[in-house]
Amino acid sequence: MPTLSALHRVAVAFAALTVCATWPTFAAAADTPIYVIQGSGPVSPLQGQVVTTTGVVTRLNNNGFFLQDLVGDNNPATSDGVFVFTSTAPTVALGQYLRLSGQVVEFDTSGATSNPVVEAHPITELTGISGIAVLGTGYSIAPTALPFPEAVDDDLERHEGMLVRIVGPLTVSQNFFQARFGQLTVAKGARLEVPTNRHRAGTAQALALADENARRRIVLDDGSSQTNLNPTPFASAGANGVPRAGDTVAELIGVIDYGLATASSAGLGDYRIYPTVAPVFIASHPRTSAPAPTRGNVRVASFNVLNYFTTFTNGMTAGGQAGQGCTLGSSTAASNCRGASNSAEFLRQRSKIVLAMAAIDADVFGLVEIQNNGSVAAANLVDALNAKVGSGTYAVIADPAEGTGTDAIKVAMVYKPARLSPLGSAVSDTAEANNRPTRAQTFSAANGERFTVVVNHFKSKGGCPAGGDADAAGSIDSGEGQGCWNALRTLQTTQLRSFVARLQTSAASNDVMVIGDLNSYGQEDPITQLTSSGYVDQFARFDPFRCSFIFAGAAGRRDRALTTATLSPRVVGAQAWHVNAD
């Protein structure tokens, strides 16, 4: 009777003679199966030990490969796959049956910055690899049909490193990191919605929606640690060659992993799937060429121009001259500029904005995130817009006498003189609570009716203060909370209500429309303070999904259109044109 080692030598000889996986191979007595290495808990029971194991190569990444046990143990609590870290491009090939040795480690995917959420999901890996032997070629592993969404959040841990199939349809929920990191966030079923967009923070409904989001969300990842690859990964669907949020895919086949799902090591982490079969996207949510037609005789729009700066970070200006930089507080320097790096980038940015504004065709635009440099940036944009739609079509509302604050950006307003007549000058609220002064302008329409437009840009949720501060909510917002600076945004809402009350007296009109970026979702304190005091959320009336912003894969509305109760009956429609966020 031959010994096990003799049988192994025979198996290796057979493997060397054939490219087909038709001959059986045998594990040596010292081999540790992958499912034993993985164990049934969140970390390997063999952490720190050097082991020898066997498996089939199922996926190649640029810094390692995935190895899966040829048969598995048929135990749903233990994974049959593991990542083999090589640090450089692996020299093995798909379908090879390998034996190798390496140290069992639990890799912290949170990066250099401590991140308790991501640190709680270490990945079992083999490192310091030696003794790679090819026992056979041409092997294949049938993907495991994966129940999805997860029954319980983190159920995917038991499948880490395994080849799986997820049956859809799955909907693209975020593509913000597609070009940079080769990542698309997808969700089983419909798109994900921010819990506080629909429910009050901390309620059972918000917590349930946050849990549901986590269980049906996964990140499709190209498997490369390199950034800004050309061609862009997954660029295969839609008119622009990239999937839009709302597009769908029927199924995903690939290997399960875990890692960061944002650009920040302090940000969110999530389970990933590295595809082994190229996903095929369906353009289920194509961008329209213009917003849907609406009734009414006046159209008002809020438009975030995303740091429209005519002074560039390279120190030059849109006119081609050397600039003095951008002003932030008492400092003027190129480092304060937040927009385009150079003229070429700026012209691309302006062209996109002009095309969108022309398609919206509003009678008045409230602009958010435009450079705070007097009328220079706003006039530059209007000149380009008029070159597209006709000379003199739009004009800039001059800055208020009260000032525009000391931030590098401000809010602004442009309008159609042929359609609306400004009544008096614009006014601003420079109260200390406001990060950027709120701006207001009263108009008279052609039929003589008056209304006032108030443009806002509240404090963002980013840049959290130190722990213990009333505005600190932690840099990791799981989605059921209101994020950092909620107390300040609520104070800004109180200030806004006071400002509007003064406007109603001075302008002799109760008809006020509040627009702009309030950096608050639909059921968060700043918005509910407004709606509980008589303001009407027009998007809640007319746009059920209420989406204008995507963060961490979930959609919601931070851009608002609210009116006083007296104006609301005359509002006949409200919509978000998904030209950018999706």
mmCIF file with all atom_site columns, N, CA, C and O in Angstrom, residues 164-199:
data_model
loop_
_atom_site.group_PDB
_atom_site.id
_atom_site.type_symbol
_atom_site.label_atom_id
_atom_site.label_alt_id
_atom_site.label_comp_id
_atom_site.label_asym_id
_atom_site.label_entity_id
_atom_site.label_seq_id
_atom_site.pdbx_PDB_ins_code
_atom_site.Cartn_x
_atom_site.Cartn_y
_atom_site.Cartn_z
_atom_site.occupancy
_atom_site.B_iso_or_equiv
_atom_site.pdbx_formal_charge
_atom_site.auth_seq_id
_atom_site.auth_comp_id
_atom_site.auth_asym_id
_atom_site.auth_atom_id
_atom_site.pdbx_PDB_model_num
ATOM 1   N N  . VAL A 1 164 ? -18.579 33.695 -5.448  1.00 0.00 ? 164 VAL A N  1
ATOM 2   C CA . VAL A 1 164 ? -20.015 33.651 -5.219  1.00 0.00 ? 164 VAL A CA 1
ATOM 3   C C  . VAL A 1 164 ? -20.768 34.219 -6.422  1.00 0.00 ? 164 VAL A C  1
ATOM 4   O O  . VAL A 1 164 ? -20.200 34.895 -7.277  1.00 0.00 ? 164 VAL A O  1
ATOM 5   N N  . ARG A 1 165 ? -22.076 33.941 -6.436  1.00 0.00 ? 165 ARG A N  1
ATOM 6   C CA . ARG A 1 165 ? -22.985 34.551 -7.408  1.00 0.00 ? 165 ARG A CA 1
ATOM 7   C C  . ARG A 1 165 ? -24.090 35.265 -6.640  1.00 0.00 ? 165 ARG A C  1
ATOM 8   O O  . ARG A 1 165 ? -24.714 34.678 -5.753  1.00 0.00 ? 165 ARG A O  1
ATOM 9   N N  . ILE A 1 166 ? -24.311 36.537 -6.960  1.00 0.00 ? 166 ILE A N  1
ATOM 10  C CA . ILE A 1 166 ? -25.409 37.306 -6.381  1.00 0.00 ? 166 ILE A CA 1
ATOM 11  C C  . ILE A 1 166 ? -26.399 37.597 -7.501  1.00 0.00 ? 166 ILE A C  1
ATOM 12  O O  . ILE A 1 166 ? -26.059 38.246 -8.494  1.00 0.00 ? 166 ILE A O  1
ATOM 13  N N  . VAL A 1 167 ? -27.603 37.108 -7.329  1.00 0.00 ? 167 VAL A N  1
ATOM 14  C CA . VAL A 1 167 ? -28.640 37.297 -8.343  1.00 0.00 ? 167 VAL A CA 1
ATOM 15  C C  . VAL A 1 167 ? -29.369 38.600 -8.059  1.00 0.00 ? 167 VAL A C  1
ATOM 16  O O  . VAL A 1 167 ? -29.746 38.883 -6.918  1.00 0.00 ? 167 VAL A O  1
ATOM 17  N N  . GLY A 1 168 ? -29.570 39.403 -9.089  1.00 0.00 ? 168 GLY A N  1
ATOM 18  C CA . GLY A 1 168 ? -30.212 40.692 -8.962  1.00 0.00 ? 168 GLY A CA 1
ATOM 19  C C  . GLY A 1 168 ? -31.718 40.625 -9.174  1.00 0.00 ? 168 GLY A C  1
ATOM 20  O O  . GLY A 1 168 ? -32.332 39.597 -8.888  1.00 0.00 ? 168 GLY A O  1
ATOM 21  N N  . PRO A 1 169 ? -32.275 41.725 -9.689  1.00 0.00 ? 169 PRO A N  1
ATOM 22  C CA . PRO A 1 169 ? -31.498 42.879 -10.162 1.00 0.00 ? 169 PRO A CA 1
ATOM 23  C C  . PRO A 1 169 ? -30.880 43.679 -9.026  1.00 0.00 ? 169 PRO A C  1
ATOM 24  O O  . PRO A 1 169 ? -31.442 43.781 -7.945  1.00 0.00 ? 169 PRO A O  1
ATOM 25  N N  . LEU A 1 170 ? -29.687 44.227 -9.322  1.00 0.00 ? 170 LEU A N  1
ATOM 26  C CA . LEU A 1 170 ? -29.026 45.140 -8.412  1.00 0.00 ? 170 LEU A CA 1
ATOM 27  C C  . LEU A 1 170 ? -28.965 46.500 -9.081  1.00 0.00 ? 170 LEU A C  1
ATOM 28  O O  . LEU A 1 170 ? -28.778 46.611 -10.296 1.00 0.00 ? 170 LEU A O  1
ATOM 29  N N  . THR A 1 171 ? -29.122 47.547 -8.281  1.00 0.00 ? 171 THR A N  1
ATOM 30  C CA . THR A 1 171 ? -29.186 48.909 -8.797  1.00 0.00 ? 171 THR A CA 1
ATOM 31  C C  . THR A 1 171 ? -27.949 49.680 -8.381  1.00 0.00 ? 171 THR A C  1
ATOM 32  O O  . THR A 1 171 ? -27.553 49.648 -7.209  1.00 0.00 ? 171 THR A O  1
ATOM 33  N N  . VAL A 1 172 ? -27.352 50.367 -9.348  1.00 0.00 ? 172 VAL A N  1
ATOM 34  C CA . VAL A 1 172 ? -26.218 51.232 -9.038  1.00 0.00 ? 172 VAL A CA 1
ATOM 35  C C  . VAL A 1 172 ? -26.706 52.362 -8.145  1.00 0.00 ? 172 VAL A C  1
ATOM 36  O O  . VAL A 1 172 ? -27.650 53.079 -8.490  1.00 0.00 ? 172 VAL A O  1
ATOM 37  N N  . SER A 1 173 ? -26.088 52.496 -6.983  1.00 0.00 ? 173 SER A N  1
ATOM 38  C CA . SER A 1 173 ? -26.495 53.529 -6.045  1.00 0.00 ? 173 SER A CA 1
ATOM 39  C C  . SER A 1 173 ? -25.469 54.640 -5.918  1.00 0.00 ? 173 SER A C  1
ATOM 40  O O  . SER A 1 173 ? -25.806 55.729 -5.447  1.00 0.00 ? 173 SER A O  1
ATOM 41  N N  . GLN A 1 174 ? -24.229 54.383 -6.301  1.00 0.00 ? 174 GLN A N  1
ATOM 42  C CA . GLN A 1 174 ? -23.195 55.432 -6.231  1.00 0.00 ? 174 GLN A CA 1
ATOM 43  C C  . GLN A 1 174 ? -22.070 55.094 -7.192  1.00 0.00 ? 174 GLN A C  1
ATOM 44  O O  . GLN A 1 174 ? -21.617 53.955 -7.252  1.00 0.00 ? 174 GLN A O  1
ATOM 45  N N  . ASN A 1 175 ? -21.622 56.099 -7.954  1.00 0.00 ? 175 ASN A N  1
ATOM 46  C CA . ASN A 1 175 ? -20.485 55.922 -8.854  1.00 0.00 ? 175 ASN A CA 1
ATOM 47  C C  . ASN A 1 175 ? -19.387 56.954 -8.600  1.00 0.00 ? 175 ASN A C  1
ATOM 48  O O  . ASN A 1 175 ? -18.496 57.136 -9.427  1.00 0.00 ? 175 ASN A O  1
ATOM 49  N N  . PHE A 1 176 ? -19.452 57.633 -7.446  1.00 0.00 ? 176 PHE A N  1
ATOM 50  C CA . PHE A 1 176 ? -18.528 58.728 -7.158  1.00 0.00 ? 176 PHE A CA 1
ATOM 51  C C  . PHE A 1 176 ? -17.074 58.273 -7.179  1.00 0.00 ? 176 PHE A C  1
ATOM 52  O O  . PHE A 1 176 ? -16.180 59.031 -7.552  1.00 0.00 ? 176 PHE A O  1
ATOM 53  N N  . PHE A 1 177 ? -16.819 57.000 -6.787  1.00 0.00 ? 177 PHE A N  1
ATOM 54  C CA . PHE A 1 177 ? -15.448 56.512 -6.706  1.00 0.00 ? 177 PHE A CA 1
ATOM 55  C C  . PHE A 1 177 ? -15.082 55.610 -7.878  1.00 0.00 ? 177 PHE A C  1
ATOM 56  O O  . PHE A 1 177 ? -14.054 54.938 -7.856  1.00 0.00 ? 177 PHE A O  1
ATOM 57  N N  . GLN A 1 178 ? -15.909 55.606 -8.919  1.00 0.00 ? 178 GLN A N  1
ATOM 58  C CA . GLN A 1 178 ? -15.659 54.701 -10.035 1.00 0.00 ? 178 GLN A CA 1
ATOM 59  C C  . GLN A 1 178 ? -14.350 55.021 -10.750 1.00 0.00 ? 178 GLN A C  1
ATOM 60  O O  . GLN A 1 178 ? -13.510 54.139 -10.957 1.00 0.00 ? 178 GLN A O  1
ATOM 61  N N  . ALA A 1 179 ? -14.164 56.268 -11.138 1.00 0.00 ? 179 ALA A N  1
ATOM 62  C CA . ALA A 1 179 ? -12.955 56.622 -11.883 1.00 0.00 ? 179 ALA A CA 1
ATOM 63  C C  . ALA A 1 179 ? -11.720 56.550 -10.995 1.00 0.00 ? 179 ALA A C  1
ATOM 64  O O  . ALA A 1 179 ? -10.662 56.081 -11.420 1.00 0.00 ? 179 ALA A O  1
ATOM 65  N N  . ARG A 1 180 ? -11.842 57.012 -9.749  1.00 0.00 ? 180 ARG A N  1
ATOM 66  C CA . ARG A 1 180 ? -10.668 57.096 -8.884  1.00 0.00 ? 180 ARG A CA 1
ATOM 67  C C  . ARG A 1 180 ? -10.236 55.742 -8.338  1.00 0.00 ? 180 ARG A C  1
ATOM 68  O O  . ARG A 1 180 ? -9.066  55.386 -8.370  1.00 0.00 ? 180 ARG A O  1
ATOM 69  N N  . PHE A 1 181 ? -11.198 54.972 -7.811  1.00 0.00 ? 181 PHE A N  1
ATOM 70  C CA . PHE A 1 181 ? -10.858 53.722 -7.146  1.00 0.00 ? 181 PHE A CA 1
ATOM 71  C C  . PHE A 1 181 ? -11.407 52.479 -7.849  1.00 0.00 ? 181 PHE A C  1
ATOM 72  O O  . PHE A 1 181 ? -11.170 51.364 -7.369  1.00 0.00 ? 181 PHE A O  1
ATOM 73  N N  . GLY A 1 182 ? -12.133 52.645 -8.932  1.00 0.00 ? 182 GLY A N  1
ATOM 74  C CA . GLY A 1 182 ? -12.709 51.483 -9.597  1.00 0.00 ? 182 GLY A CA 1
ATOM 75  C C  . GLY A 1 182 ? -13.790 50.827 -8.773  1.00 0.00 ? 182 GLY A C  1
ATOM 76  O O  . GLY A 1 182 ? -13.871 49.598 -8.702  1.00 0.00 ? 182 GLY A O  1
ATOM 77  N N  . GLN A 1 183 ? -14.664 51.644 -8.155  1.00 0.00 ? 183 GLN A N  1
ATOM 78  C CA . GLN A 1 183 ? -15.707 51.124 -7.282  1.00 0.00 ? 183 GLN A CA 1
ATOM 79  C C  . GLN A 1 183 ? -17.084 51.654 -7.679  1.00 0.00 ? 183 GLN A C  1
ATOM 80  O O  . GLN A 1 183 ? -17.224 52.828 -8.003  1.00 0.00 ? 183 GLN A O  1
ATOM 81  N N  . LEU A 1 184 ? -18.064 50.763 -7.625  1.00 0.00 ? 184 LEU A N  1
ATOM 82  C CA . LEU A 1 184 ? -19.468 51.126 -7.776  1.00 0.00 ? 184 LEU A CA 1
ATOM 83  C C  . LEU A 1 184 ? -20.235 50.525 -6.603  1.00 0.00 ? 184 LEU A C  1
ATOM 84  O O  . LEU A 1 184 ? -20.103 49.335 -6.316  1.00 0.00 ? 184 LEU A O  1
ATOM 85  N N  . THR A 1 185 ? -21.018 51.333 -5.920  1.00 0.00 ? 185 THR A N  1
ATOM 86  C CA . THR A 1 185 ? -21.886 50.805 -4.871  1.00 0.00 ? 185 THR A CA 1
ATOM 87  C C  . THR A 1 185 ? -23.194 50.368 -5.513  1.00 0.00 ? 185 THR A C  1
ATOM 88  O O  . THR A 1 185 ? -23.840 51.163 -6.214  1.00 0.00 ? 185 THR A O  1
ATOM 89  N N  . VAL A 1 186 ? -23.572 49.119 -5.291  1.00 0.00 ? 186 VAL A N  1
ATOM 90  C CA . VAL A 1 186 ? -24.823 48.601 -5.850  1.00 0.00 ? 186 VAL A CA 1
ATOM 91  C C  . VAL A 1 186 ? -25.668 48.040 -4.707  1.00 0.00 ? 186 VAL A C  1
ATOM 92  O O  . VAL A 1 186 ? -25.162 47.727 -3.626  1.00 0.00 ? 186 VAL A O  1
ATOM 93  N N  . ALA A 1 187 ? -26.970 47.933 -4.952  1.00 0.00 ? 187 ALA A N  1
ATOM 94  C CA . ALA A 1 187 ? -27.905 47.464 -3.931  1.00 0.00 ? 187 ALA A CA 1
ATOM 95  C C  . ALA A 1 187 ? -28.891 46.501 -4.550  1.00 0.00 ? 187 ALA A C  1
ATOM 96  O O  . ALA A 1 187 ? -29.351 46.707 -5.680  1.00 0.00 ? 187 ALA A O  1
ATOM 97  N N  . LYS A 1 188 ? -29.219 45.465 -3.826  1.00 0.00 ? 188 LYS A N  1
ATOM 98  C CA . LYS A 1 188 ? -30.246 44.531 -4.288  1.00 0.00 ? 188 LYS A CA 1
ATOM 99  C C  . LYS A 1 188 ? -31.585 45.264 -4.301  1.00 0.00 ? 188 LYS A C  1
ATOM 100 O O  . LYS A 1 188 ? -31.986 45.907 -3.326  1.00 0.00 ? 188 LYS A O  1
ATOM 101 N N  . GLY A 1 189 ? -32.269 45.193 -5.428  1.00 0.00 ? 189 GLY A N  1
ATOM 102 C CA . GLY A 1 189 ? -33.546 45.873 -5.556  1.00 0.00 ? 189 GLY A CA 1
ATOM 103 C C  . GLY A 1 189 ? -33.370 47.333 -5.918  1.00 0.00 ? 189 GLY A C  1
ATOM 104 O O  . GLY A 1 189 ? -32.532 47.685 -6.745  1.00 0.00 ? 189 GLY A O  1
ATOM 105 N N  . ALA A 1 190 ? -34.166 48.185 -5.277  1.00 0.00 ? 190 ALA A N  1
ATOM 106 C CA . ALA A 1 190 ? -34.190 49.611 -5.623  1.00 0.00 ? 190 ALA A CA 1
ATOM 107 C C  . ALA A 1 190 ? -32.984 50.332 -5.032  1.00 0.00 ? 190 ALA A C  1
ATOM 108 O O  . ALA A 1 190 ? -32.191 49.778 -4.265  1.00 0.00 ? 190 ALA A O  1
ATOM 109 N N  . ARG A 1 191 ? -32.853 51.607 -5.378  1.00 0.00 ? 191 ARG A N  1
ATOM 110 C CA . ARG A 1 191 ? -31.789 52.442 -4.855  1.00 0.00 ? 191 ARG A CA 1
ATOM 111 C C  . ARG A 1 191 ? -31.907 52.597 -3.342  1.00 0.00 ? 191 ARG A C  1
ATOM 112 O O  . ARG A 1 191 ? -32.986 52.467 -2.768  1.00 0.00 ? 191 ARG A O  1
ATOM 113 N N  . LEU A 1 192 ? -30.782 52.907 -2.720  1.00 0.00 ? 192 LEU A N  1
ATOM 114 C CA . LEU A 1 192 ? -30.760 53.155 -1.285  1.00 0.00 ? 192 LEU A CA 1
ATOM 115 C C  . LEU A 1 192 ? -31.146 54.597 -1.003  1.00 0.00 ? 192 LEU A C  1
ATOM 116 O O  . LEU A 1 192 ? -30.793 55.499 -1.759  1.00 0.00 ? 192 LEU A O  1
ATOM 117 N N  . GLU A 1 193 ? -31.855 54.809 0.092   1.00 0.00 ? 193 GLU A N  1
ATOM 118 C CA . GLU A 1 193 ? -32.244 56.154 0.499   1.00 0.00 ? 193 GLU A CA 1
ATOM 119 C C  . GLU A 1 193 ? -31.698 56.443 1.892   1.00 0.00 ? 193 GLU A C  1
ATOM 120 O O  . GLU A 1 193 ? -31.714 55.573 2.774   1.00 0.00 ? 193 GLU A O  1
ATOM 121 N N  . VAL A 1 194 ? -31.210 57.657 2.107   1.00 0.00 ? 194 VAL A N  1
ATOM 122 C CA . VAL A 1 194 ? -30.730 58.075 3.417   1.00 0.00 ? 194 VAL A CA 1
ATOM 123 C C  . VAL A 1 194 ? -31.884 57.975 4.412   1.00 0.00 ? 194 VAL A C  1
ATOM 124 O O  . VAL A 1 194 ? -32.961 58.538 4.175   1.00 0.00 ? 194 VAL A O  1
ATOM 125 N N  . PRO A 1 195 ? -31.713 57.283 5.536   1.00 0.00 ? 195 PRO A N  1
ATOM 126 C CA . PRO A 1 195 ? -32.830 57.097 6.473   1.00 0.00 ? 195 PRO A CA 1
ATOM 127 C C  . PRO A 1 195 ? -33.471 58.400 6.930   1.00 0.00 ? 195 PRO A C  1
ATOM 128 O O  . PRO A 1 195 ? -34.700 58.495 7.011   1.00 0.00 ? 195 PRO A O  1
ATOM 129 N N  . THR A 1 196 ? -32.653 59.434 7.228   1.00 0.00 ? 196 THR A N  1
ATOM 130 C CA . THR A 1 196 ? -33.230 60.684 7.727   1.00 0.00 ? 196 THR A CA 1
ATOM 131 C C  . THR A 1 196 ? -33.809 61.531 6.611   1.00 0.00 ? 196 THR A C  1
ATOM 132 O O  . THR A 1 196 ? -34.352 62.612 6.875   1.00 0.00 ? 196 THR A O  1
ATOM 133 N N  . ASN A 1 197 ? -33.728 61.056 5.388   1.00 0.00 ? 197 ASN A N  1
ATOM 134 C CA . ASN A 1 197 ? -34.452 61.717 4.313   1.00 0.00 ? 197 ASN A CA 1
ATOM 135 C C  . ASN A 1 197 ? -35.947 61.418 4.405   1.00 0.00 ? 197 ASN A C  1
ATOM 136 O O  . ASN A 1 197 ? -36.771 62.211 3.964   1.00 0.00 ? 197 ASN A O  1
ATOM 137 N N  . ARG A 1 198 ? -36.256 60.277 5.030   1.00 0.00 ? 198 ARG A N  1
ATOM 138 C CA . ARG A 1 198 ? -37.646 59.814 5.099   1.00 0.00 ? 198 ARG A CA 1
ATOM 139 C C  . ARG A 1 198 ? -38.183 59.740 6.532   1.00 0.00 ? 198 ARG A C  1
ATOM 140 O O  . ARG A 1 198 ? -39.386 59.891 6.757   1.00 0.00 ? 198 ARG A O  1
ATOM 141 N N  . HIS A 1 199 ? -37.290 59.479 7.493   1.00 0.00 ? 199 HIS A N  1
ATOM 142 C CA . HIS A 1 199 ? -37.734 59.264 8.872   1.00 0.00 ? 199 HIS A CA 1
ATOM 143 C C  . HIS A 1 199 ? -36.934 60.143 9.833   1.00 0.00 ? 199 HIS A C  1
ATOM 144 O O  . HIS A 1 199 ? -35.775 60.477 9.572   1.00 0.00 ? 199 HIS A O  1
#
